[in-house]
Short mmCIF file of N, CA and C in Angstrom, two decimals:
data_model
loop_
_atom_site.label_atom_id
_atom_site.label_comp_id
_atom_site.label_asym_id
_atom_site.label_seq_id
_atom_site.Cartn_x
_atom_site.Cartn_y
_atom_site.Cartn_z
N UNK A 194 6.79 98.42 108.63
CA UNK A 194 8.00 98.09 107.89
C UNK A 194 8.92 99.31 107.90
N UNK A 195 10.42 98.74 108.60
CA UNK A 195 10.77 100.30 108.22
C UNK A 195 11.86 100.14 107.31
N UNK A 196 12.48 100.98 106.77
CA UNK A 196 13.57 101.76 105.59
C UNK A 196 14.67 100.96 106.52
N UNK A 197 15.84 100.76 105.51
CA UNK A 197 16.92 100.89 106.34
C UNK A 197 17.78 102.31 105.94
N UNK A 198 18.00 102.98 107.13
CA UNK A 198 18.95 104.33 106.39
C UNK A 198 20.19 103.76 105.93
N UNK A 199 20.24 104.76 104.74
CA UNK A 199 21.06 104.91 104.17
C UNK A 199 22.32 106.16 105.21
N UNK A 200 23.81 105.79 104.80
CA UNK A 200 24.60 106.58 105.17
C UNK A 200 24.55 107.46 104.12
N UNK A 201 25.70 108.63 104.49
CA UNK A 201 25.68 109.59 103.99
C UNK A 201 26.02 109.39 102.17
N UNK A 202 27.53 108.32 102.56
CA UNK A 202 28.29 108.02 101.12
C UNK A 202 26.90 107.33 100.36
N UNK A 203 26.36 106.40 101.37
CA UNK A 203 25.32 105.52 99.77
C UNK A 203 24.83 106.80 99.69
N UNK A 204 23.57 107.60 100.11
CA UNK A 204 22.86 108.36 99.64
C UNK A 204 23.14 109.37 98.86
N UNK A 205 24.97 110.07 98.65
CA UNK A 205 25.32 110.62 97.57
C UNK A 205 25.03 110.09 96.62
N UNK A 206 25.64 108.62 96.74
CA UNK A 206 25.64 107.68 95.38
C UNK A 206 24.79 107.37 94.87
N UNK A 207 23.67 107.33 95.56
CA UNK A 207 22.34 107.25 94.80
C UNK A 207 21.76 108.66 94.10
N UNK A 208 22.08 109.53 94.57
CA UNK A 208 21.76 110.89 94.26
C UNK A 208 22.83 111.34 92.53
N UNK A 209 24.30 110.83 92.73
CA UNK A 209 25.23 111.01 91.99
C UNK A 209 24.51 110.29 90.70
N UNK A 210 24.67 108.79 91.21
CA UNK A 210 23.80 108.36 89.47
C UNK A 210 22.45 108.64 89.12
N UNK A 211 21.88 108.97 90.19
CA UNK A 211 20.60 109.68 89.36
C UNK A 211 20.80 110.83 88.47
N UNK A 212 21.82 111.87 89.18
CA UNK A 212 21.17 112.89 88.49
C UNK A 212 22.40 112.88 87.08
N UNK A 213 23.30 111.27 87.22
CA UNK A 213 24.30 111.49 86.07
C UNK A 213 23.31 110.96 84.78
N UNK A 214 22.36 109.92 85.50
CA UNK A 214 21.55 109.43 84.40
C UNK A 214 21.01 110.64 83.80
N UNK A 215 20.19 111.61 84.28
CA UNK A 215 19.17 112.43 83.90
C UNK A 215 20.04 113.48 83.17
N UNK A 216 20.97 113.96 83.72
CA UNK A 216 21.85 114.69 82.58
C UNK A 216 22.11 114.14 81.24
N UNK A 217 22.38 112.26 81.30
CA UNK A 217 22.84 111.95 80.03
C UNK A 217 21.90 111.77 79.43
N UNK A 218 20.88 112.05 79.67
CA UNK A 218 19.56 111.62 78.82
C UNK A 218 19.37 112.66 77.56
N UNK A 219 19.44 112.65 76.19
CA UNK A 219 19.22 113.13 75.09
C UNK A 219 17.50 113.52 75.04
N UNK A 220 16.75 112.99 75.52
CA UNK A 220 15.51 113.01 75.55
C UNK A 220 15.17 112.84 77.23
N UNK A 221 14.34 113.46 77.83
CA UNK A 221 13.44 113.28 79.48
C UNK A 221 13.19 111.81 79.21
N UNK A 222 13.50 110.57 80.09
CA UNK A 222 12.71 109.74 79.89
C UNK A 222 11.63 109.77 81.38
N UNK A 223 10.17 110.44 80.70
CA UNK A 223 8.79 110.65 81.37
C UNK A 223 9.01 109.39 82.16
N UNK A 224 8.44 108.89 81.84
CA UNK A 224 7.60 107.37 82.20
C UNK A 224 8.89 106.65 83.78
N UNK A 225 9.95 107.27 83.46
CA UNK A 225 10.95 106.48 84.82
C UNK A 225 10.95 108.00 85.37
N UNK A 226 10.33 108.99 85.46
CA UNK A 226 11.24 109.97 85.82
C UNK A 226 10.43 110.15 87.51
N UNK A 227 9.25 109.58 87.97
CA UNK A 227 8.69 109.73 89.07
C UNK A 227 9.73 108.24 90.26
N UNK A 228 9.90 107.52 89.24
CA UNK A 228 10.65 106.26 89.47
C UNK A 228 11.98 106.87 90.61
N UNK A 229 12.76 107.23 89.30
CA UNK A 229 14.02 108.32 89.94
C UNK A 229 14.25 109.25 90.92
N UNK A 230 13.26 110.30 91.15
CA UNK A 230 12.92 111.09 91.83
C UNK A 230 12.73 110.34 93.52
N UNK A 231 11.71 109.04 93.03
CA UNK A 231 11.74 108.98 94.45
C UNK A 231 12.59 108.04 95.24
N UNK A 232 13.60 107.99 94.43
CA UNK A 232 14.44 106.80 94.38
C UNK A 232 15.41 107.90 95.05
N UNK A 233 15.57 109.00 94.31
CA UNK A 233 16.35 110.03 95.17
C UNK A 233 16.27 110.55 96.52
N UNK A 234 14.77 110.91 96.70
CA UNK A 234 14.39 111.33 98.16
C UNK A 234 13.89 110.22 99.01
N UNK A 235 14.39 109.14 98.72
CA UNK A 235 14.30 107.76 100.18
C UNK A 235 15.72 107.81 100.89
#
């Protein structure tokens, strides 16, 4: 099975709201944060 790549613009954008989520977070949310991460580096 393979990935479809991402271009450059999606993969900012995925990178952009991740790390806007994780900034707005008042508290780490643990439990999604392996979720995110690898949601970032695909």
């Amino acid at each position: 099975m393979t990935k479809k790549e991402l271009t450059f613009k999606e993969g900012y954008e995925v990178l952009k709201k991740n790390a806007d989520l994780l900034e707005s977070q008042e508290e780490p949310d643990i439990d999604n944060l392996m979720k995110i991460v690898e949601e970032s580096m695909s």
